[in-house]
PDB file of C-alpha atoms in Angstrom:
ATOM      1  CA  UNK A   8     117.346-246.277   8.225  1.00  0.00           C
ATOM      2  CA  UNK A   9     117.075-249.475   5.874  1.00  0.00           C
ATOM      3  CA  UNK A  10     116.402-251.282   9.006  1.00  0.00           C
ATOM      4  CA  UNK A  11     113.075-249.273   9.949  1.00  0.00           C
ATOM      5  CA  UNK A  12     112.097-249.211   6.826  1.00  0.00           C
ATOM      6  CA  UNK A  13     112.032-253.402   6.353  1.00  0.00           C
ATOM      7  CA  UNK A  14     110.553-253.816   9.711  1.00  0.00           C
ATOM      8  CA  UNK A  15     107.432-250.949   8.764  1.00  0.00           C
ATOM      9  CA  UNK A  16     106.866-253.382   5.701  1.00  0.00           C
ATOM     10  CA  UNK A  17     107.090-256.381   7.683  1.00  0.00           C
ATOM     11  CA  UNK A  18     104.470-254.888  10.061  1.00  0.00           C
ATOM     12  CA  UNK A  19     102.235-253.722   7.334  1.00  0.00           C
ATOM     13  CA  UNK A  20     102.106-257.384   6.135  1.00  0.00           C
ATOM     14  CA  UNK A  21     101.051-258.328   9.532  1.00  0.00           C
ATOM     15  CA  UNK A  22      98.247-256.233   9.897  1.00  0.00           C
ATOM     16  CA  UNK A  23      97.506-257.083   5.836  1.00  0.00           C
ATOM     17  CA  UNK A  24      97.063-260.460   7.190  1.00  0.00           C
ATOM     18  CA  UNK A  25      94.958-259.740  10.764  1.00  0.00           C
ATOM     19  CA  UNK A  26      92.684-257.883   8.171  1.00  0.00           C
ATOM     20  CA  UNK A  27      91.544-261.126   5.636  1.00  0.00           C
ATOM     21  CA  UNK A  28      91.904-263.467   8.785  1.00  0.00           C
ATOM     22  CA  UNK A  29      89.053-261.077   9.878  1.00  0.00           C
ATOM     23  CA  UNK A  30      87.200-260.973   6.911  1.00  0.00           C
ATOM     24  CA  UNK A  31      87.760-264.636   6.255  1.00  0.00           C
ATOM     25  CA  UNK A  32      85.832-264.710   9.687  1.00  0.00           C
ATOM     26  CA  UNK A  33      82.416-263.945   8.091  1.00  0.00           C
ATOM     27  CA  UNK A  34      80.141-265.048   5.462  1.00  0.00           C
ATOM     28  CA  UNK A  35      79.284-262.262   4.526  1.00  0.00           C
ATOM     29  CA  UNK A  36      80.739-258.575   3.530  1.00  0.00           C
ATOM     30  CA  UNK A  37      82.005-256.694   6.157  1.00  0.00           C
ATOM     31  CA  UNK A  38      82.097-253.437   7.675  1.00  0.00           C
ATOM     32  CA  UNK A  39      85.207-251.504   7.874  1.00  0.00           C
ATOM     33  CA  UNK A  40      84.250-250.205  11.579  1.00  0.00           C
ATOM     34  CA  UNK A  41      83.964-254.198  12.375  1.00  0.00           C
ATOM     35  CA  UNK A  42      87.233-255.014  10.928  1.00  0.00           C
ATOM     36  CA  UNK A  43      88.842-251.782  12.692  1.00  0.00           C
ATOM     37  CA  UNK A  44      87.117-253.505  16.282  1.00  0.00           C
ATOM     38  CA  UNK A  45      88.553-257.518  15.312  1.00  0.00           C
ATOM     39  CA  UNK A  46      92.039-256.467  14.121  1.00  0.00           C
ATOM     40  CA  UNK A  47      92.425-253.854  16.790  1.00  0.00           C
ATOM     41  CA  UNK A  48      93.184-250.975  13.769  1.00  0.00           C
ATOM     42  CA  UNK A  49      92.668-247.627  13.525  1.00  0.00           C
ATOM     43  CA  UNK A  50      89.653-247.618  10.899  1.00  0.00           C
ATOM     44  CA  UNK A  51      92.543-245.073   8.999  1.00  0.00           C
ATOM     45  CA  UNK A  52      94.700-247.598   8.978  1.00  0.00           C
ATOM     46  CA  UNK A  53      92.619-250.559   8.198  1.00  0.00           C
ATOM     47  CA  UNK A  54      91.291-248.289   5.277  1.00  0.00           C
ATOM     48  CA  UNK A  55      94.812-247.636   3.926  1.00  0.00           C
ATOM     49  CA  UNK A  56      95.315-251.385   3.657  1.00  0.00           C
ATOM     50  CA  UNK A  57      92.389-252.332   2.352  1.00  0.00           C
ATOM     51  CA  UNK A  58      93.234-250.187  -0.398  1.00  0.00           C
ATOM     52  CA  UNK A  59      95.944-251.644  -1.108  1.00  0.00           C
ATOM     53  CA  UNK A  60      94.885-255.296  -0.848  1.00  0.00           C
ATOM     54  CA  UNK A  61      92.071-254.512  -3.333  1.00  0.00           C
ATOM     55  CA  UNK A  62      94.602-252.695  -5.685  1.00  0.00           C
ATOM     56  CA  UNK A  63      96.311-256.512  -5.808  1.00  0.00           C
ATOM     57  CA  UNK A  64      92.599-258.172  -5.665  1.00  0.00           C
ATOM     58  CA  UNK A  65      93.125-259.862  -2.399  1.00  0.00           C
ATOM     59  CA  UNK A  66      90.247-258.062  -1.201  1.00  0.00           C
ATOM     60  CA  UNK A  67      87.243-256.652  -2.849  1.00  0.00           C
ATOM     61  CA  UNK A  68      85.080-253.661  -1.971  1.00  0.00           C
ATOM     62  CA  UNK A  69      80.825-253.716  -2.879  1.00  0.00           C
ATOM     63  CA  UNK A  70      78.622-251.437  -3.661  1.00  0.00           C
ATOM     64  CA  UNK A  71      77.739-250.851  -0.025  1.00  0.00           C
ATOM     65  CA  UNK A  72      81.422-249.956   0.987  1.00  0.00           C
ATOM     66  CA  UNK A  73      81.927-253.668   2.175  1.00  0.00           C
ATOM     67  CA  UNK A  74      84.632-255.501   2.370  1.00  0.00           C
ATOM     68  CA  UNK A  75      84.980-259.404   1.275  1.00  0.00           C
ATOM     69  CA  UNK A  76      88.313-261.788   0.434  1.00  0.00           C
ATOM     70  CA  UNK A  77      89.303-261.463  -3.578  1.00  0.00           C
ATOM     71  CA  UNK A  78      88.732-263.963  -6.352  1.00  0.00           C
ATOM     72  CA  UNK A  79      93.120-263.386  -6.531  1.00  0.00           C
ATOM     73  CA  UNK A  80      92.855-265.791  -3.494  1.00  0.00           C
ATOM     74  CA  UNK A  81      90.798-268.295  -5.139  1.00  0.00           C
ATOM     75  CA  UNK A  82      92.902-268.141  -8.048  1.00  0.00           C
ATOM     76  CA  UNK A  83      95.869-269.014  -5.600  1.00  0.00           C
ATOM     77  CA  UNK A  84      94.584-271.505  -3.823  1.00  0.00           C
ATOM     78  CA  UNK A  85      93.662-273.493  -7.231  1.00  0.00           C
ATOM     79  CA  UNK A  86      97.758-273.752  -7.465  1.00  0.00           C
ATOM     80  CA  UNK A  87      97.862-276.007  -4.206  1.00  0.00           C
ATOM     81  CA  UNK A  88      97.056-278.771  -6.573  1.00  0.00           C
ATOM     82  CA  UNK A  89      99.072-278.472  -9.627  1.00  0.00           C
ATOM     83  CA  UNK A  90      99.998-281.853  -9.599  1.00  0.00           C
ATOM     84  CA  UNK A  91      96.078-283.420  -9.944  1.00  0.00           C
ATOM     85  CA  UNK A  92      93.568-280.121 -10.434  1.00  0.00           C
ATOM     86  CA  UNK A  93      90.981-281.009  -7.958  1.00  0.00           C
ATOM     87  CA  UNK A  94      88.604-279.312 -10.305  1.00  0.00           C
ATOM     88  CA  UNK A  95      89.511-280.894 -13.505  1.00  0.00           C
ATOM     89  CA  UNK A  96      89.322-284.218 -11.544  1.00  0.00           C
ATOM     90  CA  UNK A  97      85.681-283.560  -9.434  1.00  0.00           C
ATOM     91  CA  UNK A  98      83.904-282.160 -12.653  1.00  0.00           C
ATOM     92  CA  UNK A  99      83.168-285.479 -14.363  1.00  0.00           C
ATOM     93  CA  UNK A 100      81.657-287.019 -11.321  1.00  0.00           C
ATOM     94  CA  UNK A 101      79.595-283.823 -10.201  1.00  0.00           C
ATOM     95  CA  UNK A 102      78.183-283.734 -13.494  1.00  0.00           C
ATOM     96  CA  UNK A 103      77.465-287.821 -13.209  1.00  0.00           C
ATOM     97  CA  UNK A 104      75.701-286.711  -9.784  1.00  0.00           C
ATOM     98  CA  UNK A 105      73.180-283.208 -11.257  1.00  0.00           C
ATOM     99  CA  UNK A 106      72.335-285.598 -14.120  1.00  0.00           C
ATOM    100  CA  UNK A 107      71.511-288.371 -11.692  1.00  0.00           C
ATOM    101  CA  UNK A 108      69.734-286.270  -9.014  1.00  0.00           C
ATOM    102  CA  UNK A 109      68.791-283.480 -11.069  1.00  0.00           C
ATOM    103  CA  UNK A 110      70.026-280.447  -8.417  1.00  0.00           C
ATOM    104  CA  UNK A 111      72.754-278.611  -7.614  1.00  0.00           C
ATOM    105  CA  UNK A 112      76.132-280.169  -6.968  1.00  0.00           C
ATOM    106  CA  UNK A 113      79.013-278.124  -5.135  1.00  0.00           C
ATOM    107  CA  UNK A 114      82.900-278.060  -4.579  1.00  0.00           C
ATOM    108  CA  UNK A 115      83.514-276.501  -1.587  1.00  0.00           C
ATOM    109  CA  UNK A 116      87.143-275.619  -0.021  1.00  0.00           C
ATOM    110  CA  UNK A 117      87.888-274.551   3.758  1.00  0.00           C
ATOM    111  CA  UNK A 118      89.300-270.946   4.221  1.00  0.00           C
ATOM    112  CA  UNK A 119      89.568-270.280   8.439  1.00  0.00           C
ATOM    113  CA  UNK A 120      86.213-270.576   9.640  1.00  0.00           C
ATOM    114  CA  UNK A 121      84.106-270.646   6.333  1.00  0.00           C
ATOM    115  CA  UNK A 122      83.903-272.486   3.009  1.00  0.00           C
ATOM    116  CA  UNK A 123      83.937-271.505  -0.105  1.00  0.00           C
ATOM    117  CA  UNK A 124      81.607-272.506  -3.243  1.00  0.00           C
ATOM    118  CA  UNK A 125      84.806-273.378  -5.461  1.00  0.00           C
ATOM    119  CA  UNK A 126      82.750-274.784  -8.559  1.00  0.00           C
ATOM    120  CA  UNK A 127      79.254-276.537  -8.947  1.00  0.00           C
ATOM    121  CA  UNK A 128      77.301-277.520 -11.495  1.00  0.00           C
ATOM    122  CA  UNK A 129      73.347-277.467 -11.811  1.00  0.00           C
ATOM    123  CA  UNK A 130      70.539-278.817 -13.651  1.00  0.00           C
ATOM    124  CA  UNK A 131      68.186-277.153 -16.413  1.00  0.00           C
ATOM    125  CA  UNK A 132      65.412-276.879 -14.368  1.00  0.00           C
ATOM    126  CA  UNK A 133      63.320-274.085 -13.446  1.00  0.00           C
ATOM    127  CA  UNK A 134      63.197-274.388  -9.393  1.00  0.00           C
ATOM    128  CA  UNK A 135      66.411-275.377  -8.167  1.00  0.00           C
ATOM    129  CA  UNK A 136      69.402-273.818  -5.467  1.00  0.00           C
ATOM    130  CA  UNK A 137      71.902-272.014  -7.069  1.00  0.00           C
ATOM    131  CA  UNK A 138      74.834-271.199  -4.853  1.00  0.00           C
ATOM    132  CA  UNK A 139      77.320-269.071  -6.388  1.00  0.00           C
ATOM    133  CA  UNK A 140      80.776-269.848  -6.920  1.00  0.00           C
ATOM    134  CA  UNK A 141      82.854-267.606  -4.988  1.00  0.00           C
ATOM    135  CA  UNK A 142      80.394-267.234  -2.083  1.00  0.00           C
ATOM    136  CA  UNK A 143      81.414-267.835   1.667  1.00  0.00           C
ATOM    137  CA  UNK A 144      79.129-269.545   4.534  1.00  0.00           C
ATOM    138  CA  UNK A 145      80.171-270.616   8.087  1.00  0.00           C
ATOM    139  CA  UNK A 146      81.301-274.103   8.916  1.00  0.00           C
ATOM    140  CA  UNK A 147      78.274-274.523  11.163  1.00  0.00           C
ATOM    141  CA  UNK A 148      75.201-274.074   8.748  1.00  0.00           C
ATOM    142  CA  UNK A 149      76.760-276.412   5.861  1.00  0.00           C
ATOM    143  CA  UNK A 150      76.774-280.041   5.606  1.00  0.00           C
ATOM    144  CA  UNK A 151      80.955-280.275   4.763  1.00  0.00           C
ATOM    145  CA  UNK A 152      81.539-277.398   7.599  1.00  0.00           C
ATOM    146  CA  UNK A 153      80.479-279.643   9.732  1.00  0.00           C
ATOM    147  CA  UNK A 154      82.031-282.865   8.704  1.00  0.00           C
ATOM    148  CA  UNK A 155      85.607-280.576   8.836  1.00  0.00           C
ATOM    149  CA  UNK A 156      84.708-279.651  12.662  1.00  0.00           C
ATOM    150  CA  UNK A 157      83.759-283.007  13.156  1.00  0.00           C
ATOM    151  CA  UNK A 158      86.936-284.632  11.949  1.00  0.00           C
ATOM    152  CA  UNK A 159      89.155-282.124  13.800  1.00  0.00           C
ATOM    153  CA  UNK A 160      87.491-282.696  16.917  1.00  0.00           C
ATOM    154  CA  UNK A 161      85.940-281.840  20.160  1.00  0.00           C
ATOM    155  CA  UNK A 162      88.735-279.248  21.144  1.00  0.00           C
ATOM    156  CA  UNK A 163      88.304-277.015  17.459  1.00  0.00           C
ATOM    157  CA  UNK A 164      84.528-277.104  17.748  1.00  0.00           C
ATOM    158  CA  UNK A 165      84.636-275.423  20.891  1.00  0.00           C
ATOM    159  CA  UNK A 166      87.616-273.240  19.520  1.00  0.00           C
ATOM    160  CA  UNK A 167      85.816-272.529  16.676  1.00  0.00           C
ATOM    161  CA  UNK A 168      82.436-271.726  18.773  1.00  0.00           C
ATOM    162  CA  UNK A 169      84.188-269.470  20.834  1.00  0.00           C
ATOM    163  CA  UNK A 170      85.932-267.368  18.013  1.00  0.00           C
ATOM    164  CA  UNK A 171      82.142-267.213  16.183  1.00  0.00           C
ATOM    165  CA  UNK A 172      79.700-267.415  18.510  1.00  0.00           C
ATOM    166  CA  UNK A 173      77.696-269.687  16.394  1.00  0.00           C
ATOM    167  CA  UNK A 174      75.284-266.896  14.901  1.00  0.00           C
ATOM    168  CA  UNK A 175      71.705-267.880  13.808  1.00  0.00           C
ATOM    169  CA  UNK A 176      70.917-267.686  10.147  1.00  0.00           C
ATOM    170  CA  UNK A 177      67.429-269.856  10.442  1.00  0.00           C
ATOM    171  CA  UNK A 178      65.243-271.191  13.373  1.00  0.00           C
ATOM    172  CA  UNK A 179      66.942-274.518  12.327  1.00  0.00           C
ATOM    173  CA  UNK A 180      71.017-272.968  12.858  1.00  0.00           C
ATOM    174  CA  UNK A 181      72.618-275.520  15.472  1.00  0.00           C
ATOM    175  CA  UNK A 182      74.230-272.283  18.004  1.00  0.00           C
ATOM    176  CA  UNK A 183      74.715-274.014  20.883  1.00  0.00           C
ATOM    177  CA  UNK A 184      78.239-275.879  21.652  1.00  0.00           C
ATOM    178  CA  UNK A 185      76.321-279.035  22.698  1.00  0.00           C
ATOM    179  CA  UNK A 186      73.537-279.245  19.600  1.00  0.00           C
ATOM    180  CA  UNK A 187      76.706-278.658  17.504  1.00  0.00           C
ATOM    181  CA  UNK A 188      79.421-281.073  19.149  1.00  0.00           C
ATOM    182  CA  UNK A 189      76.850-283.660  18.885  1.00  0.00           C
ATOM    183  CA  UNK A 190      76.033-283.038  15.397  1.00  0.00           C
ATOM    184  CA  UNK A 191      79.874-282.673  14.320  1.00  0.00           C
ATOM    185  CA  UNK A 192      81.050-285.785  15.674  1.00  0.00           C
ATOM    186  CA  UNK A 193      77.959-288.105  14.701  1.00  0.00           C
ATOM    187  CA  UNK A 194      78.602-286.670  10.835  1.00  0.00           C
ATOM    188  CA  UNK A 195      82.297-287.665  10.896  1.00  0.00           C
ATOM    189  CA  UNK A 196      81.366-290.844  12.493  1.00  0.00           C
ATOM    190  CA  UNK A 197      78.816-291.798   9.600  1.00  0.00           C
ATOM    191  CA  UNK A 198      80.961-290.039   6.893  1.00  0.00           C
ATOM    192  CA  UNK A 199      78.477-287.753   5.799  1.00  0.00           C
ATOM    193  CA  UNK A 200      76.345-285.176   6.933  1.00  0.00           C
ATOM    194  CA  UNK A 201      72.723-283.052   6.552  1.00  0.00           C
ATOM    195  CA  UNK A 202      72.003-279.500   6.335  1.00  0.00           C
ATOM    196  CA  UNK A 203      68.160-279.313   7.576  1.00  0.00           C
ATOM    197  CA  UNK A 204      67.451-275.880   6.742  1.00  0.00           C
ATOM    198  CA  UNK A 205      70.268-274.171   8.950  1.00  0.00           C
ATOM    199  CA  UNK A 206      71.714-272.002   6.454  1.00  0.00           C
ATOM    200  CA  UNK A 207      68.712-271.388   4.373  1.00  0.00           C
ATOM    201  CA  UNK A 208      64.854-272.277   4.988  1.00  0.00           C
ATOM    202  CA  UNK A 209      64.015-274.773   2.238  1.00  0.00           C
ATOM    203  CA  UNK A 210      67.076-275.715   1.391  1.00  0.00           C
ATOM    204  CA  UNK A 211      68.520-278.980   2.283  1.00  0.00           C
ATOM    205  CA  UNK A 212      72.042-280.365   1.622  1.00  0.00           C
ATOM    206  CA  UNK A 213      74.017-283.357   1.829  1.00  0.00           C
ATOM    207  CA  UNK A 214      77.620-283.116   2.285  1.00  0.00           C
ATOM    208  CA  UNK A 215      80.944-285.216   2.067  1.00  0.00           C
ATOM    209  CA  UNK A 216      84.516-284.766   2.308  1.00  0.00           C
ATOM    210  CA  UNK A 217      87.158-284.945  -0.218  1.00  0.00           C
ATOM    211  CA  UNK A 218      90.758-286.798   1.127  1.00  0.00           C
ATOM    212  CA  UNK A 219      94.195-286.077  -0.859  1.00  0.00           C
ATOM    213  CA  UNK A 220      97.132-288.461  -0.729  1.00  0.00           C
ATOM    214  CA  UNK A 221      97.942-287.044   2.637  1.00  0.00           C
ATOM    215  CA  UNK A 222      95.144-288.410   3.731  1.00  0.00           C
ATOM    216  CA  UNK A 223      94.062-284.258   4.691  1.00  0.00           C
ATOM    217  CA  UNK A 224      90.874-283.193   3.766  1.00  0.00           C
ATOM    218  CA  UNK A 225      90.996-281.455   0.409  1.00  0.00           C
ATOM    219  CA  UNK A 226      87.728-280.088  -0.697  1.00  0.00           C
ATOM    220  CA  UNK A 227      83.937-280.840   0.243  1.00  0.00           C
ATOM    221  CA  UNK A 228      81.388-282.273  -2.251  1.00  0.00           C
ATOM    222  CA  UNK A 229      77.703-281.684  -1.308  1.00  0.00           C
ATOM    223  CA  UNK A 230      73.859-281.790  -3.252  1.00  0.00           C
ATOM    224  CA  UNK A 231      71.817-279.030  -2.480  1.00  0.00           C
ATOM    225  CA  UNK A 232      67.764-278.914  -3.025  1.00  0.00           C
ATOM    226  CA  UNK A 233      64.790-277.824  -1.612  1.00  0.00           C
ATOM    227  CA  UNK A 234      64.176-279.841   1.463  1.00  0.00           C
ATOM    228  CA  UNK A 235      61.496-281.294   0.142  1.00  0.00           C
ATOM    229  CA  UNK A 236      62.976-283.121  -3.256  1.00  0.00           C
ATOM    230  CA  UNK A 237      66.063-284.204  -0.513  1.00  0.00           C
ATOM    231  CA  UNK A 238      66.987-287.861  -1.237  1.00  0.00           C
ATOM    232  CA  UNK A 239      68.287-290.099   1.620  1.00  0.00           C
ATOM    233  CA  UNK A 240      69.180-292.653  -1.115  1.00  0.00           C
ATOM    234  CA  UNK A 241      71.414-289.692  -2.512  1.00  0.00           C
ATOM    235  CA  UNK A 242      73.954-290.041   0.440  1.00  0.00           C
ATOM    236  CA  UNK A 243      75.159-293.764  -1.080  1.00  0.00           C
ATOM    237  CA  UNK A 244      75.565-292.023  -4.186  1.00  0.00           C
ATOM    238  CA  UNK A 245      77.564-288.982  -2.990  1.00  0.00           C
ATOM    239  CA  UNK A 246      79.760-291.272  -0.734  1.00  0.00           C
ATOM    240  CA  UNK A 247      80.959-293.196  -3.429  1.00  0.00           C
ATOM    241  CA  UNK A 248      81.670-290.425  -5.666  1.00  0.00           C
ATOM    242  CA  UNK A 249      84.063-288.749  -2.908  1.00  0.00           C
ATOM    243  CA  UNK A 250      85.719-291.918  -2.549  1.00  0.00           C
ATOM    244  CA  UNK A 251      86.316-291.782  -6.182  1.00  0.00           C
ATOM    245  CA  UNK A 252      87.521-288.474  -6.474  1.00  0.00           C
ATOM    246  CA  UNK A 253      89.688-289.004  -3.198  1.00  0.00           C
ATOM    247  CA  UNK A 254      91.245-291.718  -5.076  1.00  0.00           C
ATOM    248  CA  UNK A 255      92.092-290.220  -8.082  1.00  0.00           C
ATOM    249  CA  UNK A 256      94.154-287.684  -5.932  1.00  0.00           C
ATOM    250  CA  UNK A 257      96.131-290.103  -4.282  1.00  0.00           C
ATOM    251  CA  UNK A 258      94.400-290.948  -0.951  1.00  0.00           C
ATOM    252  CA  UNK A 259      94.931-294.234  -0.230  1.00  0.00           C
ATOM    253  CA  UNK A 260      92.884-295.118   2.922  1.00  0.00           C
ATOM    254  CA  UNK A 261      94.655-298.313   3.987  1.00  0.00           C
ATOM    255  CA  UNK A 262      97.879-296.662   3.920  1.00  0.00           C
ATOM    256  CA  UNK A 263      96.705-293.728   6.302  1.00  0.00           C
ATOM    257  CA  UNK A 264      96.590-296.500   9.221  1.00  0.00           C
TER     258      UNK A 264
END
């Protein structure tokens, strides 16, 4: 009896996990009849778990009956770097950057096939892009997303095309395996890369990545602003200040060789 009860549990964890994999999935709040159709649930079942992740904040609910990943998450993910806080360490040179540029500067971190807005910090002006911290988008319409599928390779872009189907958010979305292979791996050659209006018309970004002493990529640093205040001599800048931040948590370039 013991026995069939531990392996119910461990299957309940399972389909716990199929659930925020699928959620993770999407930018955006999702449907419980599209997580039932991903994860291969019964919406009954789905519903019963979702209940019980939001009960332990892995998952939250809106005000639509929507389902998106949990700020518990977040909170978790913060602990991979309790030896250097990657926020405590980026702050000081994000804030160097809005006072230099004048417009918003974000933090991102990967989760599956999105990133996350894990801090930022903005100007006092009246027109400028606020992302919020907390907020999801898909690899392919951000500057880092694409820098992370660029570094990872031909093979995971295509993986990662395949499992998303590239959707469109503007005119300007790259949703086409070549337009986006060739935009990948020319940002990860150069070491930075553009959003032109892909995620949001009028917005442009520039994005770079943040290394950790394992030489992984730890976090995404990008400048967002209407397309038309977008700097090209702002990409010098933001290069230099992931190098900096990369440094203080330990990567050492030379020694990744």
């Amino acid at each position: 009896m013991s026995e069939i009860k531990t392996e119910s549990r461990i299957q309940v964890i399972d389909r716990a996990v199929l659930l925020m994999d699928a959620i993770a999935r999407y930018s955006r709040p999702v449907k419980l009849k599209t997580l039932s159709a991903d994860t291969g649930l019964a919406p009954s079942t789905a519903y019963r778990i979702l209940l019980s992740l939001i009960s332990n904040r892995f998952v939250e609910r809106d005000y639509n009956g929507n389902y998106r990943l949990g700020q518990r998450l977040m909170q978790l993910t913060n602990r991979l770097h309790t030896d250097i806080d990657l926020r405590a360490v980026s702050l000081p040179y994000m804030e160097t950057l809005c006072e230099q540029m004048g417009e918003t500067i974000n933090l991102t971190i990967r989760e599956g096939d999105v990133v996350i807005y894990f801090e930022k910090v903005t100007p006092n002006r009246m027109m400028l892009v606020n992302q919020i911290v907390g907020s999801r988008a898909p690899l392919h319409v951000t500057a880092v997303g694409k820098l992370m599928l660029g570094l990872a390779g031909k093979e995971e872009i295509k993986a990662y095309a395949e499992r998303t189907n590239l959707p469109a958010y503007t005119r300007n979305t790259l949703s086409s395996l070549p337009d986006l292979e060739k935009a990948c791996l020319a940002s990860a050659r150069q070491g930075y890369a553009l959003d032109n209006e892909e995620a949001e018309i009028g917005v442009g970004c520039i994005g770079v990545l943040i290394h950790d002493k394992s030489g992984n990529v730890s976090a995404g640093l990008s400048v967002s602003a209407p397309i038309e205040r977008r700097k090209d001599e702002w990409i010098s800048e933001l290069k230099r200040a992931g190098e900096d931040i990369s440094r203080q948590l330990g990567y050492r370039p030379d020694e990744q060789r």
